[in-house]
Amino acid sequence: MTAGISSLSSLSNPTGTTPKSDASTIAGNFNQFLTLLTTQLQNQNPLDPLDTNQFTQQLVQFASVEQQLKTNDQLGNLITASKASAAATASGLIGKTVTADGATSPLAKGTATWTLNPARAAAKAVMTITDAKGNVVATQTKALPAGSQSFTWDGRASTGQLAPDGKYTLKVQALDATGSSVAVDTKITGAITSVDVSGAEPVLTIGDRTVALSSVEAIGGTSGQ
């Protein structure tokens, strides 16, 4: 009597349900498995005894599946709690003045904007734009006056094609009229006016710019205080 016990996969997912529903019924399936096992042992053929090693392996495997489903549920709860905590933290920043890394900017509808602040006027500045994988997408060369200013990219790659929406990073190498290097700061400082928590990470709005919460480097007091 070597057959009669349903396979482990059938017991763990008898109706093709989702992992979430499996997790809610795993205890019942486990009890069903034990009942089948006990019945088979009680009615085994003495001339063809059941392989107890196989039963033990199935029990261990079933217990492992049960533990994994419980672990997945706990991880899901932790992720949900973490996102809720991040959203609450970001919402509390509205009205506060922050300084954020502005080297990375989102390209949306053919426009990406950076705020540049050269230490002094640069006669030649090479603007290199890379995608999320570090690949160079476009380069531009222009002069930069001293002081804070905006640099807008129209989304056109060096090939002439329009780059897909996404996050792009700007690197600036600038030289003054004497050929000396000029430092160009790309940090953003301003008051947070709104927070978007619809994505995987909260996105803050500072003036006409948006930055990810992870880009914030310093937090000051509430604007106007």
C-alpha positions as a Markdown table, in Angstrom:
| # | Residue | x | y | z |
|---|---|---|---|---|
| 1 | Met | 0.0 | 0.0 | 0.0 |
| 2 | Thr | 2.4 | 2.6 | -1.3 |
| 3 | Ala | -0.2 | 5.2 | -2.5 |
| 4 | Gly | -3.0 | 7.0 | -0.8 |
| 5 | Ile | -1.5 | 10.1 | 0.7 |
| 6 | Ser | -2.0 | 13.3 | -1.3 |
| 7 | Ser | 1.1 | 15.1 | -2.5 |
| 8 | Leu | 2.4 | 17.9 | -0.3 |
| 9 | Ser | 1.8 | 20.5 | -3.0 |
| 10 | Ser | -1.8 | 19.5 | -3.3 |
| 11 | Leu | -2.4 | 19.8 | 0.4 |
| 12 | Ser | -0.6 | 23.2 | 0.7 |
| 13 | Asn | -2.6 | 24.6 | -2.3 |
| 14 | Pro | -5.6 | 22.3 | -2.9 |
| 15 | Thr | -7.7 | 24.8 | -4.8 |
| 16 | Gly | -5.1 | 27.0 | -6.6 |
| 17 | Thr | -5.6 | 29.8 | -4.1 |
| 18 | Thr | -3.3 | 32.8 | -3.6 |
| 19 | Pro | -0.4 | 32.7 | -1.0 |
| 20 | Lys | -2.4 | 35.0 | 1.2 |
| 21 | Ser | -5.4 | 32.6 | 1.4 |
| 22 | Asp | -3.0 | 29.7 | 1.8 |
| 23 | Ala | -1.6 | 31.4 | 4.9 |
| 24 | Ser | -5.1 | 31.6 | 6.4 |
| 25 | Thr | -5.8 | 27.9 | 5.8 |
| 26 | Ile | -2.4 | 26.3 | 6.3 |
| 27 | Ala | -3.3 | 25.1 | 9.8 |
| 28 | Gly | -6.3 | 23.2 | 8.5 |
| 29 | Asn | -4.3 | 21.6 | 5.8 |
| 30 | Phe | -1.7 | 20.6 | 8.2 |
| 31 | Asn | -4.3 | 18.9 | 10.4 |
| 32 | Gln | -5.7 | 17.2 | 7.3 |
| 33 | Phe | -2.3 | 15.9 | 6.4 |
| 34 | Leu | -1.8 | 14.5 | 9.9 |
| 35 | Thr | -5.2 | 12.8 | 9.7 |
| 36 | Leu | -4.4 | 11.2 | 6.4 |
| 37 | Leu | -1.1 | 10.1 | 7.7 |
| 38 | Thr | -2.5 | 8.5 | 10.8 |
| 39 | Thr | -5.3 | 6.7 | 8.8 |
| 40 | Gln | -2.8 | 5.3 | 6.4 |
| 41 | Leu | -0.5 | 4.1 | 9.1 |
| 42 | Gln | -3.4 | 2.4 | 10.8 |
| 43 | Asn | -4.5 | 0.6 | 7.6 |
| 44 | Gln | -1.2 | -0.2 | 6.1 |
| 45 | Asn | -0.5 | -3.6 | 4.6 |
| 46 | Pro | 1.8 | -5.6 | 6.9 |
| 47 | Leu | 3.3 | -7.2 | 3.8 |
| 48 | Asp | 4.1 | -3.8 | 2.2 |
| 49 | Pro | 4.7 | -1.4 | 5.1 |
| 50 | Leu | 4.8 | 2.4 | 4.5 |
| 51 | Asp | 8.1 | 4.2 | 4.2 |
| 52 | Thr | 8.3 | 6.1 | 7.5 |
| 53 | Asn | 11.3 | 8.1 | 6.3 |
| 54 | Gln | 9.2 | 9.5 | 3.5 |
| 55 | Phe | 6.5 | 10.5 | 5.9 |
| 56 | Thr | 9.0 | 12.2 | 8.1 |
| 57 | Gln | 10.4 | 14.1 | 5.1 |
| 58 | Gln | 6.9 | 15.3 | 4.1 |
| 59 | Leu | 6.2 | 16.4 | 7.6 |
| 60 | Val | 9.4 | 18.4 | 7.8 |
| 61 | Gln | 8.7 | 19.9 | 4.3 |
| 62 | Phe | 5.2 | 20.9 | 5.2 |
| 63 | Ala | 6.3 | 22.5 | 8.5 |
| 64 | Ser | 8.9 | 24.5 | 6.5 |
| 65 | Val | 6.2 | 25.8 | 4.1 |
| 66 | Glu | 4.1 | 26.8 | 7.1 |
| 67 | Gln | 7.0 | 28.7 | 8.7 |
| 68 | Gln | 7.9 | 30.4 | 5.4 |
| 69 | Leu | 4.3 | 31.6 | 4.9 |
| 70 | Lys | 4.3 | 33.0 | 8.4 |
| 71 | Thr | 7.7 | 34.7 | 7.8 |
| 72 | Asn | 6.4 | 36.3 | 4.6 |
| 73 | Asp | 3.4 | 37.7 | 6.4 |
| 74 | Gln | 5.6 | 39.2 | 9.1 |
| 75 | Leu | 7.9 | 40.8 | 6.4 |
| 76 | Gly | 4.8 | 42.3 | 4.7 |
| 77 | Asn | 3.7 | 43.8 | 8.0 |
| 78 | Leu | 7.1 | 45.3 | 8.6 |
| 79 | Ile | 7.3 | 46.8 | 5.2 |
| 80 | Thr | 3.8 | 48.3 | 5.6 |
| 81 | Ala | 4.7 | 49.7 | 9.0 |
| 82 | Ser | 8.0 | 51.1 | 7.6 |
| 83 | Lys | 6.2 | 52.9 | 4.8 |
| 84 | Ala | 3.6 | 54.4 | 7.2 |
| 85 | Ser | 6.4 | 55.6 | 9.5 |
| 86 | Ala | 8.2 | 57.3 | 6.5 |
| 87 | Ala | 5.0 | 58.9 | 5.4 |
| 88 | Ala | 4.3 | 60.3 | 8.8 |
| 89 | Thr | 7.9 | 61.6 | 9.1 |
| 90 | Ala | 7.7 | 63.3 | 5.7 |
| 91 | Ser | 4.3 | 64.9 | 6.5 |
| 92 | Gly | 5.8 | 66.4 | 9.6 |
| 93 | Leu | 8.4 | 68.3 | 7.4 |
| 94 | Ile | 5.8 | 70.5 | 5.6 |
| 95 | Gly | 6.7 | 74.1 | 6.2 |
| 96 | Lys | 10.2 | 73.3 | 7.4 |
| 97 | Thr | 13.3 | 74.5 | 5.6 |
| 98 | Val | 15.5 | 71.7 | 4.3 |
| 99 | Thr | 18.7 | 71.3 | 2.4 |
| 100 | Ala | 18.7 | 68.4 | -0.1 |
| 101 | Asp | 21.1 | 66.9 | -2.6 |
| 102 | Gly | 20.0 | 68.3 | -6.0 |
| 103 | Ala | 22.3 | 66.4 | -8.3 |
| 104 | Thr | 19.5 | 64.0 | -9.2 |
| 105 | Ser | 16.3 | 65.3 | -10.8 |
| 106 | Pro | 13.3 | 63.6 | -12.3 |
| 107 | Leu | 12.7 | 63.9 | -16.1 |
| 108 | Ala | 9.0 | 64.3 | -16.7 |
| 109 | Lys | 7.2 | 65.4 | -19.9 |
| 110 | Gly | 10.5 | 66.3 | -21.5 |
| 111 | Thr | 11.8 | 68.6 | -18.7 |
| 112 | Ala | 14.3 | 68.1 | -15.9 |
| 113 | Thr | 15.6 | 71.1 | -13.9 |
| 114 | Trp | 18.6 | 71.5 | -11.5 |
| 115 | Thr | 19.6 | 74.4 | -9.3 |
| 116 | Leu | 23.2 | 75.4 | -9.7 |
| 117 | Asn | 25.3 | 77.7 | -7.6 |
| 118 | Pro | 28.9 | 78.3 | -9.0 |
| 119 | Ala | 31.4 | 79.7 | -6.5 |
| 120 | Arg | 32.3 | 82.2 | -9.2 |
| 121 | Ala | 31.7 | 82.8 | -12.8 |
| 122 | Ala | 32.7 | 79.9 | -15.1 |
| 123 | Ala | 33.8 | 80.6 | -18.6 |
| 124 | Lys | 33.3 | 76.9 | -19.5 |
| 125 | Ala | 31.1 | 74.3 | -17.8 |
| 126 | Val | 30.6 | 70.8 | -19.1 |
| 127 | Met | 27.2 | 69.4 | -18.0 |
| 128 | Thr | 27.1 | 65.6 | -18.0 |
| 129 | Ile | 23.8 | 63.9 | -17.5 |
| 130 | Thr | 23.6 | 60.2 | -16.6 |
| 131 | Asp | 20.7 | 57.8 | -16.2 |
| 132 | Ala | 20.0 | 55.7 | -13.1 |
| 133 | Lys | 22.5 | 53.1 | -14.3 |
| 134 | Gly | 25.3 | 55.6 | -14.6 |
| 135 | Asn | 25.2 | 55.7 | -18.4 |
| 136 | Val | 26.0 | 59.1 | -20.0 |
| 137 | Val | 22.8 | 60.2 | -21.8 |
| 138 | Ala | 23.7 | 63.8 | -22.8 |
| 139 | Thr | 26.4 | 66.5 | -22.4 |
| 140 | Gln | 26.2 | 70.2 | -22.9 |
| 141 | Thr | 28.8 | 73.0 | -22.6 |
| 142 | Lys | 28.0 | 76.5 | -21.6 |
| 143 | Ala | 29.2 | 79.5 | -19.5 |
| 144 | Leu | 27.8 | 79.9 | -16.0 |
| 145 | Pro | 27.5 | 83.3 | -14.2 |
| 146 | Ala | 28.1 | 83.4 | -10.5 |
| 147 | Gly | 25.2 | 82.8 | -8.1 |
| 148 | Ser | 22.2 | 80.6 | -7.9 |
| 149 | Gln | 20.6 | 79.7 | -11.2 |
| 150 | Ser | 18.5 | 77.0 | -12.9 |
| 151 | Phe | 19.6 | 74.6 | -15.6 |
| 152 | Thr | 16.9 | 72.9 | -17.6 |
| 153 | Trp | 17.4 | 69.9 | -19.8 |
| 154 | Asp | 14.9 | 69.2 | -22.6 |
| 155 | Gly | 15.3 | 65.4 | -22.3 |
| 156 | Arg | 17.1 | 65.1 | -25.6 |
| 157 | Ala | 19.9 | 62.6 | -25.5 |
| 158 | Ser | 23.1 | 63.0 | -27.5 |
| 159 | Thr | 21.6 | 60.8 | -30.2 |
| 160 | Gly | 18.8 | 63.3 | -30.6 |
| 161 | Gln | 16.2 | 61.0 | -29.2 |
| 162 | Leu | 14.0 | 61.9 | -26.3 |
| 163 | Ala | 15.1 | 60.1 | -23.2 |
| 164 | Pro | 12.4 | 58.2 | -21.2 |
| 165 | Asp | 11.0 | 59.6 | -18.0 |
| 166 | Gly | 13.0 | 58.8 | -14.9 |
| 167 | Lys | 15.7 | 60.0 | -12.5 |
| 168 | Tyr | 18.8 | 61.6 | -14.0 |
| 169 | Thr | 22.0 | 62.9 | -12.4 |
| 170 | Leu | 23.9 | 66.0 | -13.4 |
| 171 | Lys | 27.6 | 66.4 | -13.0 |
| 172 | Val | 29.2 | 69.8 | -13.6 |
| 173 | Gln | 32.9 | 70.3 | -14.4 |
| 174 | Ala | 33.5 | 74.1 | -14.6 |
| 175 | Leu | 36.6 | 76.3 | -15.4 |
| 176 | Asp | 37.0 | 80.0 | -15.0 |
| 177 | Ala | 38.7 | 82.3 | -17.5 |
| 178 | Thr | 42.1 | 81.4 | -16.2 |
| 179 | Gly | 41.5 | 77.7 | -16.5 |
| 180 | Ser | 41.1 | 77.1 | -12.8 |
| 181 | Ser | 38.5 | 74.7 | -11.5 |
| 182 | Val | 35.2 | 76.2 | -10.2 |
| 183 | Ala | 33.1 | 74.4 | -7.6 |
| 184 | Val | 29.4 | 74.2 | -8.6 |
| 185 | Asp | 27.0 | 73.3 | -5.8 |
| 186 | Thr | 23.8 | 71.5 | -6.8 |
| 187 | Lys | 22.2 | 71.5 | -3.4 |
| 188 | Ile | 18.6 | 72.7 | -2.9 |
| 189 | Thr | 17.5 | 74.8 | 0.1 |
| 190 | Gly | 13.9 | 75.9 | 0.7 |
| 191 | Ala | 10.7 | 75.3 | 2.5 |
| 192 | Ile | 8.7 | 72.1 | 1.9 |
| 193 | Thr | 5.2 | 72.9 | 0.5 |
| 194 | Ser | 3.9 | 69.4 | 0.0 |
| 195 | Val | 4.6 | 65.7 | 0.3 |
| 196 | Asp | 3.7 | 62.9 | -2.1 |
| 197 | Val | 3.5 | 59.6 | -0.3 |
| 198 | Ser | 1.9 | 57.6 | -3.2 |
| 199 | Gly | 5.2 | 55.9 | -4.3 |
| 200 | Ala | 7.7 | 53.6 | -2.7 |
| 201 | Glu | 9.5 | 56.7 | -1.1 |
| 202 | Pro | 8.0 | 60.0 | 0.0 |
| 203 | Val | 8.7 | 62.9 | -2.5 |
| 204 | Leu | 9.0 | 66.4 | -1.2 |
| 205 | Thr | 8.2 | 69.6 | -3.1 |
| 206 | Ile | 10.5 | 72.5 | -2.6 |
| 207 | Gly | 9.4 | 75.5 | -4.7 |
| 208 | Asp | 9.2 | 74.2 | -8.2 |
| 209 | Arg | 11.5 | 71.2 | -7.5 |
| 210 | Thr | 10.8 | 67.7 | -6.2 |
| 211 | Val | 13.3 | 65.6 | -4.2 |
| 212 | Ala | 13.1 | 62.2 | -2.6 |
| 213 | Leu | 13.1 | 62.1 | 1.2 |
| 214 | Ser | 16.4 | 60.2 | 1.2 |
| 215 | Ser | 18.0 | 63.2 | -0.5 |
| 216 | Val | 17.5 | 65.5 | 2.5 |
| 217 | Glu | 20.8 | 66.4 | 4.1 |
| 218 | Ala | 19.8 | 69.0 | 6.7 |
| 219 | Ile | 16.5 | 70.1 | 8.3 |
| 220 | Gly | 16.0 | 73.6 | 9.7 |
| 221 | Gly | 13.1 | 75.4 | 11.5 |
| 222 | Thr | 9.7 | 76.1 | 10.1 |
| 223 | Ser | 9.7 | 78.7 | 7.4 |
| 224 | Gly | 9.0 | 82.2 | 8.7 |
| 225 | Gln | 10.1 | 81.5 | 12.3 |
